[in-house]
Coordinates of C-alpha atoms in Angstrom, one line a residue:
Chain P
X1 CA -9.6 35.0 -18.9
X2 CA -12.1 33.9 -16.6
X3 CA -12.5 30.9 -14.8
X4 CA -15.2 29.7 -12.7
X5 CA -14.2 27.0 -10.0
X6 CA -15.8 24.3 -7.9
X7 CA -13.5 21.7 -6.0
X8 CA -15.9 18.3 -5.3
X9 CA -14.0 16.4 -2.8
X10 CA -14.3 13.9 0.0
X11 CA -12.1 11.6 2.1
X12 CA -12.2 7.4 1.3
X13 CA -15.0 5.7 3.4
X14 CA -13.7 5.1 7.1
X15 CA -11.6 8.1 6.7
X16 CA -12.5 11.4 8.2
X17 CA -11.8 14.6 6.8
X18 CA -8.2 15.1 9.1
X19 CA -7.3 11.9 7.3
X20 CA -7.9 13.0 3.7
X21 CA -4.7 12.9 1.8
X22 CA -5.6 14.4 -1.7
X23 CA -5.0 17.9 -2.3
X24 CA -6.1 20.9 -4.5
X25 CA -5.3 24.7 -4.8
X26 CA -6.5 27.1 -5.2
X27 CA -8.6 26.0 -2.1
X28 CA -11.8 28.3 -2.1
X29 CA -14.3 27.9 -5.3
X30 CA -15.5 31.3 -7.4
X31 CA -14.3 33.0 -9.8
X32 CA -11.0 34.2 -11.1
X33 CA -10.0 37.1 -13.5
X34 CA -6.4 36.8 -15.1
X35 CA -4.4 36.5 -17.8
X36 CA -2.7 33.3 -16.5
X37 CA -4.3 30.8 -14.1
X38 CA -2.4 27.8 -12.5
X39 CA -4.5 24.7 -10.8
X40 CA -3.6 22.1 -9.3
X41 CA -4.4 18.8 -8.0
X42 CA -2.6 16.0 -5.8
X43 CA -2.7 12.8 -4.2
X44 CA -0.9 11.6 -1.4
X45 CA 0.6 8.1 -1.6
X46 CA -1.2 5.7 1.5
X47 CA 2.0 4.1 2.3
X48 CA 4.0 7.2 3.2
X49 CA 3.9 9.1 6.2
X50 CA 2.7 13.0 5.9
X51 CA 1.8 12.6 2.6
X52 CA -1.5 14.5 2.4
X53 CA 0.9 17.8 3.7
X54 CA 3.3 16.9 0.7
X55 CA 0.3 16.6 -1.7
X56 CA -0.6 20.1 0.1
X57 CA 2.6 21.7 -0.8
X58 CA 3.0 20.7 -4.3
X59 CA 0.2 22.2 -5.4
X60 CA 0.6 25.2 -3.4
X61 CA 3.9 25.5 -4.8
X62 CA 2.8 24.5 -8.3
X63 CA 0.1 27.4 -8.5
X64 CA 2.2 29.9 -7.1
X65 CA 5.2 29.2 -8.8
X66 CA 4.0 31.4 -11.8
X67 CA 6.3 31.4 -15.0
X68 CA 8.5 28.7 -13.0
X69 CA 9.3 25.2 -14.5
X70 CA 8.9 21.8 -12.9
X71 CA 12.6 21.4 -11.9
X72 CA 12.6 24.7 -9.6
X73 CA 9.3 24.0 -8.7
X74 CA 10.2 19.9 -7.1
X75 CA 13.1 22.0 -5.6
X76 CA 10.6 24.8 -3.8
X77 CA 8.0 22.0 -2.8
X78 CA 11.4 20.1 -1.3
X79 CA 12.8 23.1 0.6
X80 CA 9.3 23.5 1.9
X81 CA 9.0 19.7 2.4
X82 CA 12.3 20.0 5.2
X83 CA 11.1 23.1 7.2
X84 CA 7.1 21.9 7.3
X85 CA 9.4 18.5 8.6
X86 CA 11.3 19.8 11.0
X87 CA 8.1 21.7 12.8
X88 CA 6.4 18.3 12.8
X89 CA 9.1 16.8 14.6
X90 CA 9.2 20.1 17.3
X91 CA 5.3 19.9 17.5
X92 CA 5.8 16.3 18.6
X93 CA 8.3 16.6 20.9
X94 CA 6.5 19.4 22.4
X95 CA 3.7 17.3 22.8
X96 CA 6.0 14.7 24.6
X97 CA 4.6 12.3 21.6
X98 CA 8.1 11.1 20.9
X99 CA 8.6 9.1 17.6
X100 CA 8.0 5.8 17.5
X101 CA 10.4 3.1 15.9
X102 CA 8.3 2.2 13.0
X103 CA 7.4 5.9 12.0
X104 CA 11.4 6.7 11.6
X105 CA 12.1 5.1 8.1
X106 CA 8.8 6.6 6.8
X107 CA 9.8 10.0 8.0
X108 CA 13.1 9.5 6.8
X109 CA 12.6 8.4 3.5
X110 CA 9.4 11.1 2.7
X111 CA 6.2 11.3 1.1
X112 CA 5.5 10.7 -1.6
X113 CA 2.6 12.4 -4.3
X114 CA 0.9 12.8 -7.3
X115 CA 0.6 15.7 -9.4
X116 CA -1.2 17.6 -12.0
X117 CA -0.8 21.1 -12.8
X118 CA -2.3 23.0 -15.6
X119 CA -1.6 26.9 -16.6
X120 CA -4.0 28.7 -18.7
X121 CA -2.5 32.1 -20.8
X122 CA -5.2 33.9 -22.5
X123 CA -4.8 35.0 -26.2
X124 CA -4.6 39.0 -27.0
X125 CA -8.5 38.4 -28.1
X126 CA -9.4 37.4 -25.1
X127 CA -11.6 34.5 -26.4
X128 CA -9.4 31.3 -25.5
X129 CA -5.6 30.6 -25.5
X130 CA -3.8 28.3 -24.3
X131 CA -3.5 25.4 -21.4
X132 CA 0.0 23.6 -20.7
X133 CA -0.2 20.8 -17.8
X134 CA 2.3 18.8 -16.7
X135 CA 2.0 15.2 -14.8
X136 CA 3.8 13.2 -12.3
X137 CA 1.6 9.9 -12.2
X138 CA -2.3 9.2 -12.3
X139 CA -4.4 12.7 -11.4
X140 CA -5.8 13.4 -15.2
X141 CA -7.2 16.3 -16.3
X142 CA -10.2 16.0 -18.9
X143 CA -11.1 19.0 -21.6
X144 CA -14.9 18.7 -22.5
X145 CA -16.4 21.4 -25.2
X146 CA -19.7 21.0 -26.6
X147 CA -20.5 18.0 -24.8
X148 CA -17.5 16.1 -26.2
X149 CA -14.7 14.9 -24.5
X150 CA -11.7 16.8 -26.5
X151 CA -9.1 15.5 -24.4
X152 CA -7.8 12.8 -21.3
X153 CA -4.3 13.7 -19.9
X154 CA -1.8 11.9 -19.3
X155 CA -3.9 8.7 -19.0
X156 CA -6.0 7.9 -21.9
X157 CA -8.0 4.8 -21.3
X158 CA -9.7 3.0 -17.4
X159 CA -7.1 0.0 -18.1
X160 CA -4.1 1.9 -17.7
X161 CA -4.8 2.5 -14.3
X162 CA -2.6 0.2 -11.6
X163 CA -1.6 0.7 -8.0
X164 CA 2.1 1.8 -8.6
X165 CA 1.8 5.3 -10.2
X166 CA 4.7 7.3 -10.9
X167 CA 5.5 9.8 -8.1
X168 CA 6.6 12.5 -7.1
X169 CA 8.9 12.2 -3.7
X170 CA 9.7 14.7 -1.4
X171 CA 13.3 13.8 0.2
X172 CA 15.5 12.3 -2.9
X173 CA 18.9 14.1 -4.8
X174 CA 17.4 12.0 -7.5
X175 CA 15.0 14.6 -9.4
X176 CA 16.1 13.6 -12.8
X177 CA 14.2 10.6 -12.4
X178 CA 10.8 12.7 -11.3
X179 CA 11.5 14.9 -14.2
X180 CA 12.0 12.2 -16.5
X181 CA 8.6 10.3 -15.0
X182 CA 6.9 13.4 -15.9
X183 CA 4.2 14.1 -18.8
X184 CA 3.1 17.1 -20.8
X185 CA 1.2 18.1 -22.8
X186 CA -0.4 21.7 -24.6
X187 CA -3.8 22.4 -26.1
X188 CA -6.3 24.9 -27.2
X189 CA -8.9 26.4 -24.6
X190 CA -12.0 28.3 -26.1
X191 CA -14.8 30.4 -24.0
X192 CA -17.2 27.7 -22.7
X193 CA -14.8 24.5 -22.2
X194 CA -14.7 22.5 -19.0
X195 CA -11.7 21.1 -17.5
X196 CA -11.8 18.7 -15.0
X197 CA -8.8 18.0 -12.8
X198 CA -9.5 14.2 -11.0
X199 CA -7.5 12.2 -8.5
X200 CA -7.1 8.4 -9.7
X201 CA -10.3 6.2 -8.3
X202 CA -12.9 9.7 -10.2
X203 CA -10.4 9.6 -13.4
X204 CA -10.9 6.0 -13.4
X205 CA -14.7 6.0 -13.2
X206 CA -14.9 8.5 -15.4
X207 CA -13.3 6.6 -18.2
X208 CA -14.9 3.3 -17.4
X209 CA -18.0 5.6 -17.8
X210 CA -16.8 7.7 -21.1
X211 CA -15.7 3.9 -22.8
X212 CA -19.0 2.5 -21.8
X213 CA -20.4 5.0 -24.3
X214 CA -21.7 7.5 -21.1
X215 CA -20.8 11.3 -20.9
X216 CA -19.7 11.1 -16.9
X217 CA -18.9 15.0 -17.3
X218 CA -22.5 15.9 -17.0
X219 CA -23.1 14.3 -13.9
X220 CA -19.8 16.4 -12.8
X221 CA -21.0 19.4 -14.1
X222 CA -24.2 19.0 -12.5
X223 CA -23.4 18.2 -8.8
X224 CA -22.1 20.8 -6.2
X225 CA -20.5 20.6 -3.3
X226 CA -22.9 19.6 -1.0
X227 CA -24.4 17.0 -2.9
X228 CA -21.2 15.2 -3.6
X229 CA -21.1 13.1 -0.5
X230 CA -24.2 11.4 -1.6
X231 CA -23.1 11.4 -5.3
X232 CA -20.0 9.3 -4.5
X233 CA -21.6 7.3 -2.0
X234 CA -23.8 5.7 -4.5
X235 CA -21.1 5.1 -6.9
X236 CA -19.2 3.5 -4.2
X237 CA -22.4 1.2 -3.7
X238 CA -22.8 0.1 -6.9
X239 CA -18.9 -0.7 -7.2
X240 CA -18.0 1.8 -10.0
X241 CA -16.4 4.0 -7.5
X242 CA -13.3 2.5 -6.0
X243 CA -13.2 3.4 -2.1
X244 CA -10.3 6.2 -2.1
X245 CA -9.6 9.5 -1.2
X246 CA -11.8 11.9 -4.4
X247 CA -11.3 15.1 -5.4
X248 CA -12.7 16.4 -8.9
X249 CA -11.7 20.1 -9.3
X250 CA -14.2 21.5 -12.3
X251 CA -12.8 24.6 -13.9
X252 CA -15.2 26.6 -16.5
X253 CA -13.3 29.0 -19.2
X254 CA -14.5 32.1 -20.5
Chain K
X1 CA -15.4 -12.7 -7.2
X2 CA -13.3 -14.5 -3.8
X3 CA -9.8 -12.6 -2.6
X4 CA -11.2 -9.2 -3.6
X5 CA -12.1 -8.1 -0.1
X6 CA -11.2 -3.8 0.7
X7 CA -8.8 -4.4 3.7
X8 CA -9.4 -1.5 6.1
X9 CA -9.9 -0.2 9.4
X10 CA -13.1 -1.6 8.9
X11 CA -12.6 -4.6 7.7
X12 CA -9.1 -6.0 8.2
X13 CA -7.7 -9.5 7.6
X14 CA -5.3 -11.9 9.4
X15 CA -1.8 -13.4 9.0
X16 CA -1.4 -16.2 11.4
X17 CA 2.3 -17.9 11.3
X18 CA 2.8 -21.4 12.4
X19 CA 6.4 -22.0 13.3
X20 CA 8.1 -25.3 14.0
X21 CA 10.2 -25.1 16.7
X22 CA 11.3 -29.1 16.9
X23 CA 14.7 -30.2 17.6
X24 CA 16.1 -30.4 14.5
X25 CA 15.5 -25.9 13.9
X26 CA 18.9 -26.3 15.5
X27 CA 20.4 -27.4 12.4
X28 CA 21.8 -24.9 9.7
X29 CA 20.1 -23.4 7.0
X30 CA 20.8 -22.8 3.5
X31 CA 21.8 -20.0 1.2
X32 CA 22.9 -17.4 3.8
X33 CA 26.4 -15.8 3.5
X34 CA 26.8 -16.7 7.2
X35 CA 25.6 -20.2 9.0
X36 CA 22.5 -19.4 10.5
X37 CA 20.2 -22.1 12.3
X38 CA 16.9 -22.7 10.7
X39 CA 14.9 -21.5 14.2
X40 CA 17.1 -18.5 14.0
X41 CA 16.3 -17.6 10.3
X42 CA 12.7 -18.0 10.7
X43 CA 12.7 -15.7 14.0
X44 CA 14.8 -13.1 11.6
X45 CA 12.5 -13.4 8.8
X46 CA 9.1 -13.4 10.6
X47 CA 10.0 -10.8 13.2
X48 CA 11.5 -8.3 10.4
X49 CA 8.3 -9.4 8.6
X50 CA 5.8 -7.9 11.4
X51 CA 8.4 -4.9 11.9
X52 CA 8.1 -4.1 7.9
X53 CA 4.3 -4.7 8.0
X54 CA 4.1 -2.4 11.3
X55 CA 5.6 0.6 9.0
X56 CA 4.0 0.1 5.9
X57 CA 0.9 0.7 8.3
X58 CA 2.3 3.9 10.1
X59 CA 0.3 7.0 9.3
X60 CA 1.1 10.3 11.5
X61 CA -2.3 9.2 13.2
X62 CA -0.9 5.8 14.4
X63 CA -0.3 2.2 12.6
X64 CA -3.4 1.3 11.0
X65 CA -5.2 -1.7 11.7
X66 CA -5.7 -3.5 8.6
X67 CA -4.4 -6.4 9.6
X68 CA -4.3 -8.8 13.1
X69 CA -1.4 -10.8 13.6
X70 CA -0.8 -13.7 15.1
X71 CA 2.2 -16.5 15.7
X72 CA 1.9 -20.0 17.3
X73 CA 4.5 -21.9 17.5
X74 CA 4.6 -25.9 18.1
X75 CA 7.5 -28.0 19.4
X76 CA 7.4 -28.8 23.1
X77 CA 4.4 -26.8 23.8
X78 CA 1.7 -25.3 21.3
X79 CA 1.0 -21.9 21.8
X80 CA 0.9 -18.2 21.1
X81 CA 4.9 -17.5 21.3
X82 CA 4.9 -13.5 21.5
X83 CA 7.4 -12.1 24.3
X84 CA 6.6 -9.2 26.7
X85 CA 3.5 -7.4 27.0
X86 CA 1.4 -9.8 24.3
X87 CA 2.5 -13.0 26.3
X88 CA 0.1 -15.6 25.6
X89 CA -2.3 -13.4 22.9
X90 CA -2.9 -14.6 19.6
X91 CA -4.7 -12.6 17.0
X92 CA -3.6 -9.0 17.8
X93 CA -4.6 -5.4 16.1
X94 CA -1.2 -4.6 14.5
X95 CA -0.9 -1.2 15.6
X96 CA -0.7 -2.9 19.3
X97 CA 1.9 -5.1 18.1
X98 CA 4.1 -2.2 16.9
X99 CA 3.5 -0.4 20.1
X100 CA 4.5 -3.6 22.2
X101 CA 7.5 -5.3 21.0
X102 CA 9.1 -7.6 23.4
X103 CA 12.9 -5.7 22.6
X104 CA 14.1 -3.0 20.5
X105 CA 17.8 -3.7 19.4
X106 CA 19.7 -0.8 18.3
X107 CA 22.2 -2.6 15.4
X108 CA 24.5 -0.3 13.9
X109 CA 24.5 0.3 10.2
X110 CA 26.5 1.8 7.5
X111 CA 25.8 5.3 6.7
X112 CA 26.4 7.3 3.5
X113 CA 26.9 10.8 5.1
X114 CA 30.1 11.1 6.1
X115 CA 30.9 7.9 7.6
X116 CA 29.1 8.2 10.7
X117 CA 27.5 5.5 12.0
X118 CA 23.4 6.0 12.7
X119 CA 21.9 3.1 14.7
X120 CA 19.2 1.2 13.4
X121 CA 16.1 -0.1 15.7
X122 CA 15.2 -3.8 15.4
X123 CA 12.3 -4.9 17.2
X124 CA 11.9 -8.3 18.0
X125 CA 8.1 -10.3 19.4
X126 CA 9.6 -13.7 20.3
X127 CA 12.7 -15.4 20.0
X128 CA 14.3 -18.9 18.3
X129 CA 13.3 -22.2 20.1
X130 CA 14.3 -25.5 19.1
X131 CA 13.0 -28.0 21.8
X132 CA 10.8 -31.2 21.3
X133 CA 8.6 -33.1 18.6
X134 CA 6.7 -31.9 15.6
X135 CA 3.3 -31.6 16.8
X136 CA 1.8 -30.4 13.5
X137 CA -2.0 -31.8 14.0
X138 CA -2.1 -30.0 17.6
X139 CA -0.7 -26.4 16.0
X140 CA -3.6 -26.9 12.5
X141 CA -6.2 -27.8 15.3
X142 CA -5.1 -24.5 17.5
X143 CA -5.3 -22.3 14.2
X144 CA -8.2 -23.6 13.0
X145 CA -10.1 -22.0 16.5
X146 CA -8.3 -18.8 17.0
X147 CA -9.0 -17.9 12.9
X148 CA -12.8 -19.3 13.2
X149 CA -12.9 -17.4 16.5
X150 CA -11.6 -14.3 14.2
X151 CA -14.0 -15.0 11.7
X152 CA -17.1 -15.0 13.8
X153 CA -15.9 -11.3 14.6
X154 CA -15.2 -10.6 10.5
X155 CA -17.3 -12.4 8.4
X156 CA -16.8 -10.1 5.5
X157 CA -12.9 -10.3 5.8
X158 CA -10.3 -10.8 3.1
X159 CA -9.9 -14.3 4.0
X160 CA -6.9 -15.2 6.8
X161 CA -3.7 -16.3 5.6
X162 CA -2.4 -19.3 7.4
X163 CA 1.8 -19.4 7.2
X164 CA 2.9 -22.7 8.5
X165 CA 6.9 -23.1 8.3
X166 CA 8.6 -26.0 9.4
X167 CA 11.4 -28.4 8.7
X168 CA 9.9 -31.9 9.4
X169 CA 7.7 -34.4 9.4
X170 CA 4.6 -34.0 11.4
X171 CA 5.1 -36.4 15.3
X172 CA 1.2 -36.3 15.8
X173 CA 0.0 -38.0 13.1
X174 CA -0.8 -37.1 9.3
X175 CA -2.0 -33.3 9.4
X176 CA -4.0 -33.9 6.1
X177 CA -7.4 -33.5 7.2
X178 CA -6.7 -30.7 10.4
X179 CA -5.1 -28.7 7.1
X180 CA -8.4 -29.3 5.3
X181 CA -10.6 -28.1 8.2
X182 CA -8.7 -25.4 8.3
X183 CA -8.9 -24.1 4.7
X184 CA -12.3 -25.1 5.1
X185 CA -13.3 -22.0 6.9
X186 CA -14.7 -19.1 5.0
X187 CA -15.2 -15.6 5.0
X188 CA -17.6 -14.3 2.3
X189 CA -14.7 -13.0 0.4
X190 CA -13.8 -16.7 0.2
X191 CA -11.4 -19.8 2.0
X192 CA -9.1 -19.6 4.3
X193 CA -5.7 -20.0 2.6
X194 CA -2.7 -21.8 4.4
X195 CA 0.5 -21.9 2.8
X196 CA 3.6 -24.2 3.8
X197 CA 6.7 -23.4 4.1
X198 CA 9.6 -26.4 4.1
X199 CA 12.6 -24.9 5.6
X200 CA 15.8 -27.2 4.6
X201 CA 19.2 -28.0 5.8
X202 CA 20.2 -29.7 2.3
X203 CA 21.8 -27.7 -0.4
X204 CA 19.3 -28.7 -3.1
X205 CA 17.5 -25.5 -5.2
X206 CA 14.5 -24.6 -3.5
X207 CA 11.2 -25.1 -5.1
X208 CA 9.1 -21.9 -4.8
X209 CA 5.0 -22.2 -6.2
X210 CA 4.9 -25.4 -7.6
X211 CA 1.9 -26.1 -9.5
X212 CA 2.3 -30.2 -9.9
X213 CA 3.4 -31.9 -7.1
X214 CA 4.2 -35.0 -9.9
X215 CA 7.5 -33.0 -9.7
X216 CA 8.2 -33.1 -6.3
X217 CA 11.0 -35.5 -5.1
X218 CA 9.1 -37.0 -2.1
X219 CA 5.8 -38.4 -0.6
X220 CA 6.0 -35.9 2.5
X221 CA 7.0 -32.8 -0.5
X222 CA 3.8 -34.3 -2.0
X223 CA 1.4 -34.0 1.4
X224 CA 2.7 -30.7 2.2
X225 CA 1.7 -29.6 -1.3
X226 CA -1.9 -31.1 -1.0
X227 CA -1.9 -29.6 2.5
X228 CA -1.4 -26.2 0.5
X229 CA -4.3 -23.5 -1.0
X230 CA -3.6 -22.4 -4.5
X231 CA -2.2 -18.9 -4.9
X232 CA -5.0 -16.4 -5.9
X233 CA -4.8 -14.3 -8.9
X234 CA -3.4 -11.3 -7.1
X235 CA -1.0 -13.0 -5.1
X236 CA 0.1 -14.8 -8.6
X237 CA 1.0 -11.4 -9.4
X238 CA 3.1 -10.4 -6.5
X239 CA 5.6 -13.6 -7.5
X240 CA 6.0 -12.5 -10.3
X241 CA 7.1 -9.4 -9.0
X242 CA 9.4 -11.2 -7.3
X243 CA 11.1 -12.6 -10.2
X244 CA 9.3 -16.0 -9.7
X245 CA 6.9 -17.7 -12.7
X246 CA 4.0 -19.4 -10.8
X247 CA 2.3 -21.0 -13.8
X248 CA -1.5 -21.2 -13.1
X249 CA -2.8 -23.5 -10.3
X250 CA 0.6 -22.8 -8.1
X251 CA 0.4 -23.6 -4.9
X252 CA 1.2 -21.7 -1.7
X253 CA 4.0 -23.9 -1.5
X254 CA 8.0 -24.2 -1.1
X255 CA 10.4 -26.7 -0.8
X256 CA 13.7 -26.6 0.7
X257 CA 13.6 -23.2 1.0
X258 CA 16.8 -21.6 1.7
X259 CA 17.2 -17.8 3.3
X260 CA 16.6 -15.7 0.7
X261 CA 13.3 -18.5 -0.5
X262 CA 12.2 -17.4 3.1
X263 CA 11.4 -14.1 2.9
X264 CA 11.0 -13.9 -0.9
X265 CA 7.9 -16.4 0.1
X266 CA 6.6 -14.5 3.3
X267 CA 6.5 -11.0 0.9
X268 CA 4.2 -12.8 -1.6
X269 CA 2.7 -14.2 0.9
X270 CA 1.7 -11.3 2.9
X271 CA 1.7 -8.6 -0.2
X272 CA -1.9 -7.7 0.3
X273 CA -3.4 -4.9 -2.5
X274 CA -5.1 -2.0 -1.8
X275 CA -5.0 -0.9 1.8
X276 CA -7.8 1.2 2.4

């Protein structure tokens, strides 16, 4: 198969870039030639300490995981989690920037994440095959052929949004829980679908959007990277845009 | 809509606590497993409170400033009441307040590796006093400047919470109308809200939101009621998150609260949505 990939993303208002705590990989947009493709997108919880680096390493771990299954892939992302930790903690005390009283229970209880993962496998024809993704909380993925919105995973409508998401956590024993919280689900991909893979406040607009009788994947399809900024901006203004972190990572199949 | 303010960096809101520190904060308080004086309890509970709000704030950047924090207290003197390095400061950017606490306690706790014991660090900002009359008017008048003076700076705020705790009657007259000023100031995002807090010795259940005060057992339950904004939509929520059912029109209210009414109250109180 081949898939053709932008990543539209920018930090929250007030937020710079360094602060932005979504994540996405692969991280460079073009195209890719294989048989099986893995994408993935993430977003790290505001309340948790070094959570855009846990967002960071679930995806990374997600898309290079291969064949591997959620369970060994939470336990990867957690090794990873620990020794990413630990140089934190040397970089600081290096940098005589001892921690501080209120930043030891967030470091030692972890960050905390989104995810959405998809993997593609193309059929022996080569003309379309089949997607599996797999969800830990509120990124969504959208499947749009022929100007139709075919499917909305794992959240189906705007009003199932709220601000307690299921996620995924980087420092508990307690992975049955996380694998319990988490959703599947399989389809069909042909040449010529679209998949969008959104963070919450862009999955949320685009519902609103899709219920209000609109088609908000055109507009996605349309704008590039540098023309994003602006694009959010003015749904930010006119309040159908919630002020968060966005990242919209459009994947075309052929 | 009002109450639907972003709280950010950019445009951060206010808690300002009013605590009673009269005479009678010596007595004991309620619903603890050990006897605790009232002052004491409120100390615990507010200082914990600013301690809990300073690391829900914590990013690897720094605690954020999305909210200013203040406390006054009123008994033989009304005044800002933080210890240390924020001696005689009012409103303060929370991310100084974490930096400055007056003390950091180490308390033991118990672990559950291997039965060692790690220490855990307990920041304090000012300490228990129980000294002198109830000058209620005097501490309403002194929050009603230092939040308009805060509002002047953010007019687009979430609106300031007011806290007032306190176990008495008021010594400097009827607070009605300084509590009216008060909730008369606005942000565009809407009025200030002040909530009450009646602290109690007495063993009686505690009455946590009320939304008629024909059920309240007393004429100074009743003012302290009136004195009180009602809970906004969102805050409704958070009780009942808490396990508490605030029918509609509940005030920012409780009576007799006992320990556990304490901090159950200063969590709804201070649960604030989105942080941006």
């Amino acid at each position: 198969m081949r898939a053709f990939v932008t990543t539209l993303w920018v930090p929250r208002a007030g937020s710079s870039v360094a602060q932005y705590e979504d994540a996405f990989y692969p991280r460079s947009d073009g195209a890719r030639h294989a048989r099986r493709l893995r994408f993935a997108v993430a977003d790290g919880a505001s309340e948790s300490m070094l959570s855009g680096l846990w967002a960071d390493l679930l995806v990374r771990t997600w898309c290079k995981a291969r064949r591997r299954r959620l369970p060994q892939i939470l336990e990867l992302a957690k090794g990873a989690w620990e020794v990413e930790l630990a140089a934190y903690l040397e970089e600081r005390d290096r940098n005589e920037r001892p921690i501080q009283w209120f930043e030891e229970p967030g470091l030692e209880k972890g960050a905390f994440a989104t995810l959405l993962g998809v993997a593609f496998a193309t059929d022996h024809d080569h003309t379309g095959g089949q997607w599996e993704a797999t969800a830990v909380g509120d990124s969504c993925l959208f499947q749009v052929r022929d100007g139709e919105l075919l499917s909305a995973f794992p959240i189906k409508s705007s009003s199932e949004f709220d601000s307690t998401p299921k996620l995924v956590p980087s420092r508990t024993c307690h992975t049955d829980k996380v694998l319990a919280a988490a959703d599947v689900e399989r389809g069909e991909w042909h040449s010529g679908d679209t998949f969008f893979l959104a963070t919450d406040a862009v999955a949320a607009s685009f519902l609103a959007a899709y219920e209000s009788g609109s088609a908000p994947w055109e507009a996605l399809a349309a704008v590039g990277p540098e023309a994003f900024p602006a694009f959010v901006a003015s749904l930010r203004n006119d309040r159908s845009l919630r002020n968060d972190d966005v990242t919209v990572m459009r994947i075309e199949v052929a | 809509m009002p109450y639907s303010a972003e709280i950010s960096r950019a445009n951060p809101t206010c808690f300002l606590f009013l605590i009673d520190q009269s005479e009678s904060m010596n007595e004991p308080i309620g619903g603890g497993e050990v006897p605790m004086q009232k002052a004491e309890a409120v100390s615990d509970a507010v200082n914990r409170l600013l301690s809990e709000l300073s690391i829900k704030c914590a990013k690897e950047d720094g605690v954020r400033d999305y909210f200013h924090v203040g406390v006054i207290g009123y008994g033989a003197k009304v005044g800002p009441i933080f210890d240390g390095a924020l001696t005689g400061r009012d409103l303060v950017p929370l991310s100084e307040v974490a930096a400055q606490p007056a003390r950091i306690e180490q308390r033991p706790r118990a672990s559950t590796r291997g039965g060692t014991a790690l220490a855990v660090k307990v920041p304090t900002w000012f300490s228990p006093v129980a000294f002198g009359d109830t000058p209620m008017c005097a501490a309403l008048d002194l929050a009603h400047d230092v939040v308009g003076r805060w509002l002047a700076q953010h007019p687009g705020a979430f609106p300031p919470i007011v806290l007032n705790i306190t176990d008495g009657e008021s010594t400097d007259g009827n607070p009605s109308s300084a509590a009216e000023s008060l909730r008369a100031l606005t942000s565009t995002d809407g009025n200030v809200l002040l909530f009450n807090l009646h602290v109690s010795s007495d063993q009686s259940d505690p009455v946590v939101f009320p939304s008629m005060e024909g059920t309240l057992a007393d004429d100074y339950a009743r003012l302290l009621y009136r004195m009180s904004s009602p809970l906004p939509d969102d805050m409704r929520t958070a009780a009942r998150r808490h396990g508490l059912t605030p029918a509609d029109g509940a005030h920012g209210f409780a009576f007799n609260a006992d320990i556990s009414s304490i901090v159950q109250f200063l969590d709804v109180g201070t649960q604030v949505m989105d942080l941006r």
